[in-house]
Coordinates of C-alpha atoms in Angstrom, one line a residue:
Chain A
M1 CA 0.0 0.0 0.0
T2 CA 1.9 3.0 -1.2
K3 CA -0.8 5.4 -2.2
L4 CA -1.7 8.3 -0.1
I5 CA -5.1 8.3 1.5
E6 CA -6.1 11.3 -0.7
D7 CA -5.3 9.4 -3.9
Q8 CA -7.1 6.3 -2.6
V9 CA -10.2 8.4 -2.0
G10 CA -10.0 9.6 -5.6
A11 CA -9.6 6.1 -6.9
Y12 CA -12.6 4.9 -4.9
A13 CA -14.8 7.8 -5.9
T14 CA -14.0 7.2 -9.6
A15 CA -14.5 3.5 -9.4
C16 CA -17.6 3.3 -7.1
L17 CA -19.4 6.6 -6.7
G18 CA -19.1 7.9 -10.2
S19 CA -21.5 5.2 -11.5
V20 CA -24.6 6.8 -9.9
P21 CA -26.7 7.9 -12.9
A22 CA -27.4 11.6 -13.4
V23 CA -30.8 13.0 -12.5
T24 CA -32.7 14.1 -15.6
L25 CA -35.0 17.0 -16.0
D26 CA -37.9 14.6 -16.8
E27 CA -37.4 12.8 -13.5
V28 CA -37.5 16.1 -11.7
M29 CA -40.7 17.1 -13.3
A30 CA -42.2 13.7 -12.5
T31 CA -41.1 14.2 -8.9
V32 CA -42.7 17.6 -8.8
G33 CA -46.1 16.2 -9.8
Q34 CA -45.7 13.3 -7.4
T35 CA -44.8 15.6 -4.6
R36 CA -47.9 17.7 -5.2
R37 CA -50.1 14.6 -5.2
I38 CA -48.4 13.4 -2.0
S39 CA -48.8 16.8 -0.4
T40 CA -52.5 16.9 -1.3
R41 CA -53.0 13.5 0.1
R42 CA -51.1 14.4 3.2
R43 CA -53.2 17.6 3.6
R44 CA -56.4 15.5 3.2
S45 CA -55.3 12.9 5.7
R46 CA -54.2 15.5 8.2
L47 CA -57.6 17.2 7.8
A48 CA -59.3 13.9 8.4
L49 CA -57.2 13.2 11.4
V50 CA -57.8 16.6 12.9
G51 CA -61.6 16.2 12.2
A52 CA -61.6 12.8 13.9
L53 CA -59.7 14.1 16.8
A54 CA -62.1 17.0 17.2
C55 CA -65.1 14.7 17.0
S56 CA -63.5 12.4 19.6
I57 CA -62.9 15.3 22.0
V58 CA -66.5 16.6 21.5
L59 CA -67.8 13.1 22.2
V60 CA -65.7 12.7 25.3
V61 CA -66.8 16.0 26.6
I62 CA -70.5 15.1 26.0
A63 CA -70.0 11.7 27.6
V64 CA -68.2 13.2 30.6
G65 CA -70.9 15.8 30.9
L66 CA -73.7 13.2 30.8
A67 CA -71.8 10.9 33.2
G68 CA -71.5 13.8 35.6
R69 CA -75.2 14.4 35.5
S70 CA -75.9 10.8 36.1
S71 CA -74.6 10.8 39.6
I72 CA -75.4 13.1 42.4
G73 CA -72.3 14.9 43.5
G74 CA -68.9 13.6 44.2
N75 CA -68.3 15.2 47.5
S76 CA -69.7 13.9 50.7
S77 CA -70.9 17.3 51.9
H78 CA -71.4 19.4 48.7
P79 CA -73.2 20.1 46.6
A80 CA -76.8 20.0 47.7
V81 CA -78.7 17.0 46.5
S82 CA -81.5 19.0 45.0
S83 CA -79.3 20.8 42.6
V84 CA -78.4 17.7 40.6
P85 CA -81.0 16.6 38.1
S86 CA -81.9 12.9 37.9
T87 CA -81.1 11.0 34.9
T88 CA -81.5 7.5 33.5
L89 CA -78.2 7.3 31.8
A90 CA -76.4 5.1 34.3
I91 CA -79.2 2.6 34.2
S92 CA -79.9 2.5 30.5
R93 CA -76.2 2.4 29.6
F94 CA -75.1 -0.4 31.8
G95 CA -78.5 -2.1 32.2
V96 CA -78.0 -2.2 35.9
V97 CA -80.9 -2.3 38.3
C98 CA -79.1 -2.2 41.5
G99 CA -80.0 -1.6 45.1
Y100 CA -78.5 1.2 47.0
E101 CA -79.3 0.6 50.6
F102 CA -79.7 3.4 53.1
F103 CA -77.5 2.7 56.0
V104 CA -78.8 4.9 58.7
G105 CA -78.9 5.1 62.4
G106 CA -75.7 4.4 64.2
P107 CA -73.0 2.3 62.8
P108 CA -74.1 0.2 59.8
A109 CA -74.9 -3.3 60.8
V110 CA -72.2 -4.7 58.6
D111 CA -72.3 -8.0 60.4
R112 CA -75.9 -8.6 59.4
A113 CA -77.2 -10.0 56.2
P114 CA -78.6 -7.5 53.8
P115 CA -82.3 -7.5 53.0
A116 CA -83.1 -10.5 50.8
A117 CA -84.7 -8.4 48.0
A118 CA -81.7 -6.1 47.9
A119 CA -79.3 -8.9 47.9
R120 CA -81.1 -10.5 45.0
K121 CA -81.3 -7.4 43.0
C122 CA -77.9 -6.1 43.8
P123 CA -75.1 -8.6 44.1
L124 CA -72.7 -5.8 43.8
T125 CA -71.1 -4.3 46.8
T126 CA -72.7 -1.3 48.1
S127 CA -71.8 0.8 51.1
T128 CA -72.4 4.1 52.6
S129 CA -70.7 6.4 55.0
Q130 CA -72.4 8.8 57.3
T131 CA -71.4 12.3 58.0
E132 CA -72.2 13.9 61.3
E133 CA -75.5 15.5 60.5
S134 CA -76.9 16.1 57.2
T135 CA -75.5 14.0 54.4
I136 CA -74.8 10.5 53.7
V137 CA -73.1 9.1 50.7
L138 CA -74.4 6.1 48.9
T139 CA -71.9 4.3 46.8
G140 CA -72.3 1.4 44.6
N141 CA -71.4 0.2 41.2
G142 CA -68.8 3.0 40.9
K143 CA -71.4 5.8 41.5
R144 CA -71.9 8.1 44.4
Y145 CA -75.2 9.5 45.5
L146 CA -75.9 11.9 48.3
A147 CA -78.9 11.8 50.5
H148 CA -79.7 14.7 52.6
F149 CA -81.1 14.3 56.1
D150 CA -82.7 17.3 57.8
S151 CA -83.8 18.0 61.3
Q152 CA -87.3 16.6 60.5
R153 CA -85.7 13.2 59.9
L154 CA -86.6 13.5 56.3
W155 CA -84.1 12.0 53.9
T156 CA -84.1 13.5 50.5
A157 CA -82.3 11.8 47.7
K158 CA -82.3 12.3 44.0
L159 CA -81.4 9.1 42.4
P160 CA -81.4 7.8 38.8
A161 CA -84.6 6.3 37.6
G162 CA -84.5 2.5 37.9
V163 CA -82.3 2.5 40.9
Y164 CA -83.6 0.1 43.5
L165 CA -83.5 1.7 46.8
A166 CA -83.9 -0.5 49.8
V167 CA -84.4 0.9 53.2
G168 CA -84.3 -0.8 56.5
W169 CA -81.0 -2.5 56.8
G170 CA -81.5 -4.9 59.5
C171 CA -84.0 -2.8 61.4
Y172 CA -86.7 -2.8 58.7
P173 CA -88.4 -5.7 57.2
P174 CA -86.2 -7.2 54.6
G175 CA -87.2 -6.4 51.0
E176 CA -88.9 -3.1 51.8
G177 CA -87.8 -0.6 49.2
F178 CA -88.5 1.3 46.1
V179 CA -87.7 1.0 42.5
L180 CA -87.7 4.4 40.8
K181 CA -89.5 4.9 37.6
A182 CA -88.0 6.7 34.7
G183 CA -87.6 10.3 35.5
E184 CA -89.1 10.0 39.0
T185 CA -87.4 11.7 41.8
L186 CA -87.6 10.2 45.2
T187 CA -87.8 13.0 47.7
D188 CA -89.7 11.5 50.6
V189 CA -87.9 8.5 52.0
R190 CA -88.6 8.5 55.7
V191 CA -86.4 6.4 57.8
S192 CA -85.4 6.4 61.3
T193 CA -82.0 7.3 62.6
G194 CA -82.2 4.3 64.8
C195 CA -83.7 0.9 64.7
G196 CA -87.3 0.8 65.4
V197 CA -89.9 3.3 64.4
P198 CA -89.6 5.0 61.0
Chain B
M1 CA -47.2 33.1 -4.8
R2 CA -46.8 29.5 -5.8
T3 CA -45.8 28.8 -9.3
T4 CA -46.9 25.8 -11.2
E5 CA -45.3 23.8 -13.9
G6 CA -47.9 24.9 -16.4
S7 CA -47.9 28.6 -15.6
R8 CA -44.2 29.1 -15.4
P9 CA -43.0 31.5 -18.1
A10 CA -40.7 30.1 -20.8
E11 CA -37.8 32.3 -19.9
A12 CA -38.0 31.1 -16.3
S13 CA -38.0 27.5 -17.5
A14 CA -34.9 28.1 -19.6
E15 CA -33.3 29.8 -16.7
F16 CA -34.0 26.8 -14.5
V17 CA -32.7 24.4 -17.2
T18 CA -29.4 26.2 -17.2
F19 CA -29.3 26.1 -13.4
F20 CA -30.2 22.5 -13.5
E21 CA -27.4 21.5 -15.9
E22 CA -24.9 23.4 -13.9
V23 CA -25.8 22.3 -10.5
E24 CA -27.1 18.7 -10.9
P25 CA -23.6 17.0 -11.2
R26 CA -22.1 18.5 -8.1
L27 CA -25.2 18.4 -6.1
R28 CA -25.6 14.7 -6.9
L29 CA -21.9 13.9 -6.1
A30 CA -22.1 15.8 -2.8
L31 CA -25.4 14.1 -1.7
V32 CA -24.2 10.7 -2.8
A33 CA -21.1 11.2 -0.7
R34 CA -23.3 12.3 2.2
F35 CA -26.1 9.7 2.0
G36 CA -24.7 6.9 -0.2
E37 CA -25.6 5.9 -3.7
Q38 CA -29.4 5.3 -3.5
D39 CA -30.4 7.8 -0.9
G40 CA -28.0 10.4 -2.3
R41 CA -29.6 10.2 -5.8
E42 CA -33.1 10.4 -4.3
A43 CA -32.1 13.4 -2.2
T44 CA -30.8 15.1 -5.4
L45 CA -34.1 14.5 -7.2
D46 CA -36.1 15.8 -4.2
A47 CA -33.8 18.9 -4.0
L48 CA -34.1 19.7 -7.7
A49 CA -37.9 19.2 -7.6
Y50 CA -37.9 21.6 -4.7
A51 CA -35.8 24.0 -6.7
W52 CA -38.3 23.9 -9.5
E53 CA -41.2 24.6 -7.3
H54 CA -39.5 27.5 -5.5
W55 CA -37.4 28.8 -8.3
D56 CA -38.6 32.4 -8.0
R57 CA -37.3 32.5 -4.4
L58 CA -34.3 30.3 -4.9
K59 CA -32.8 32.2 -7.8
S60 CA -32.6 35.4 -5.7
T61 CA -30.4 33.7 -3.1
D62 CA -26.6 34.2 -3.2
N63 CA -25.7 30.6 -3.5
P64 CA -28.7 28.5 -4.8
A65 CA -26.6 25.3 -5.0
G66 CA -25.4 25.6 -1.5
Y67 CA -28.8 26.4 -0.3
L68 CA -30.2 23.4 -2.0
Y69 CA -27.5 21.1 -0.6
R70 CA -28.1 22.3 2.9
A71 CA -31.9 21.9 2.6
A72 CA -31.5 18.4 1.1
A73 CA -29.0 17.5 3.8
R74 CA -31.4 18.6 6.5
A75 CA -34.4 16.9 4.9
G76 CA -32.4 13.8 4.2
S77 CA -31.2 13.5 7.8
R78 CA -34.7 13.8 9.1
S79 CA -36.2 11.3 6.7
R80 CA -33.4 8.8 7.0
R81 CA -33.0 9.0 10.7
S82 CA -34.8 5.7 11.2
R83 CA -32.5 3.9 8.8
A84 CA -28.9 3.2 9.3
R85 CA -27.1 6.3 10.2
T86 CA -24.0 5.6 8.1
A87 CA -24.0 6.2 4.4
M88 CA -24.4 3.1 2.3
L89 CA -21.3 3.4 0.3
P90 CA -20.6 0.7 -2.2
P91 CA -18.0 -1.8 -1.0
A92 CA -14.6 -2.1 -2.6
A93 CA -15.4 -5.5 -4.0
S94 CA -17.9 -3.9 -6.4
S95 CA -15.3 -1.8 -8.1
G96 CA -13.2 -4.6 -9.5
L97 CA -10.1 -2.6 -8.7
R98 CA -9.2 -4.1 -5.4
D99 CA -6.6 -6.4 -6.8
Q100 CA -4.9 -3.6 -8.5
G101 CA -4.2 -1.9 -5.2
D102 CA -5.8 1.4 -6.1
F103 CA -7.4 1.7 -2.7
E104 CA -7.5 0.0 0.6
P105 CA -10.4 -2.5 0.7
R106 CA -11.5 -1.0 4.1
L107 CA -11.7 2.5 2.7
P108 CA -15.5 2.4 2.1
E109 CA -16.2 1.5 5.7
A110 CA -13.6 4.0 6.8
L111 CA -15.4 6.7 4.8
A112 CA -18.8 5.6 6.2
S113 CA -17.5 6.0 9.7
L114 CA -16.8 9.7 9.2
S115 CA -19.4 12.4 10.0
A116 CA -21.5 13.3 7.0
N117 CA -19.8 16.7 6.7
Q118 CA -16.3 15.2 6.9
R119 CA -17.1 12.5 4.4
T120 CA -18.6 14.9 1.9
A121 CA -15.7 17.3 2.2
V122 CA -13.2 14.5 1.7
V123 CA -14.9 13.0 -1.3
L124 CA -15.6 16.3 -3.0
V125 CA -12.0 17.6 -2.6
H126 CA -10.0 14.4 -2.8
G127 CA -12.4 12.2 -4.7
W128 CA -13.6 14.6 -7.3
H129 CA -10.8 17.1 -7.1
Y130 CA -13.0 20.1 -6.4
S131 CA -11.1 23.2 -5.4
L132 CA -11.7 24.2 -1.9
T133 CA -13.7 27.2 -3.1
E134 CA -16.0 25.1 -5.3
A135 CA -16.5 22.5 -2.6
A136 CA -17.3 25.2 0.0
A137 CA -19.8 26.8 -2.4
T138 CA -21.4 23.4 -3.2
L139 CA -21.8 22.5 0.5
G140 CA -22.9 26.0 1.4
M141 CA -20.3 26.4 4.0
S142 CA -17.3 28.7 4.6
L143 CA -13.8 27.9 3.5
S144 CA -12.6 27.6 7.0
T145 CA -15.4 25.3 8.0
L146 CA -14.6 23.1 5.0
R147 CA -10.9 23.0 5.9
T148 CA -11.8 21.9 9.4
H149 CA -14.0 19.1 8.1
L150 CA -11.5 18.1 5.6
G151 CA -8.6 18.0 8.0
R152 CA -10.5 16.0 10.6
G153 CA -11.9 13.7 8.0
L154 CA -8.5 12.8 6.7
S155 CA -7.1 12.4 10.1
R156 CA -9.9 10.0 11.1
L157 CA -9.4 8.1 7.9
R158 CA -5.7 7.6 8.7
D159 CA -6.5 6.5 12.2
Y160 CA -9.2 4.1 10.9
L161 CA -6.9 2.6 8.3
E162 CA -3.9 2.8 10.6
V163 CA -1.8 4.6 8.1
P164 CA 1.6 5.4 9.5
D165 CA 2.5 9.0 10.0
D166 CA 5.2 8.9 7.4
Q167 CA 2.6 8.3 4.7
A168 CA 0.4 11.1 6.0
D169 CA 2.2 13.8 4.0

């Protein structure tokens, strides 16, 4: 090997790289047309993509809005129950007819069996928690509902139509309850804060 | 305003043809050195198509060829990022000259190991015997930058091929 690197690069370029065919004007013009077609296609597909994205966002917003309306509040103390409209969405969408028991009066009798009717209609886990005075949260099937209790011992809850509401956990005769009709708002569930007289 | 192939005046077309004939060879050689045979030719085609579409703007620049090369190099680097980063230079075996000792068989891989700018500078200046001024204009870079790429490229080539110092000059 006696050649300088520079000379070797020259020999290599001549032997190997010089064989690349020249670009012709016709090829350039063909590429111009092709590029335009590709650009148009890209613009269209981008437009379609943006449109689909916008539609998805709108649908998600609508779904979230409707889902928000289907449950009564998300906070155990706010907002007021009466401000949330009732809806049938949760029921019609998931086909669930489920019981949400009122657990009222002292600690929930968790060691007792649930009412037979409620147990039959709602195999899902339901539970409630009780705040000090005015509000209880009914949870079940991933939803939360508020029921308001006032000084007159009047519980007011606005629940989705079709929800089975059982009252009398342990203290009341099993199976006593209500099934809300479509659009109906249950506003007069009278229960006791203790076992015994409603 | 965007010009179209059909609406371009005849004198502009003639002007472009002149430009094309002058620029195509060195643009192709530079881009082949940068990206390899196949990608380099494609990049040349894309660059000249771009030149035709933007001829009105391009012809008013100081160095249209250099501008085109830089644009093609940028676009090529982006579009070829997912592929092998090294240029696909033809192997020595394809030349049929290996036995004649014209160049070291490992030279293609040594060239491919250089940075794109170093490789292009080395091939244009030492492969195609461009003057430094011509090469700098083609690559759209200053003379001093070209010299830097050239010096580093040759140095790395020598290291890669383990060329003794006494053969460096």
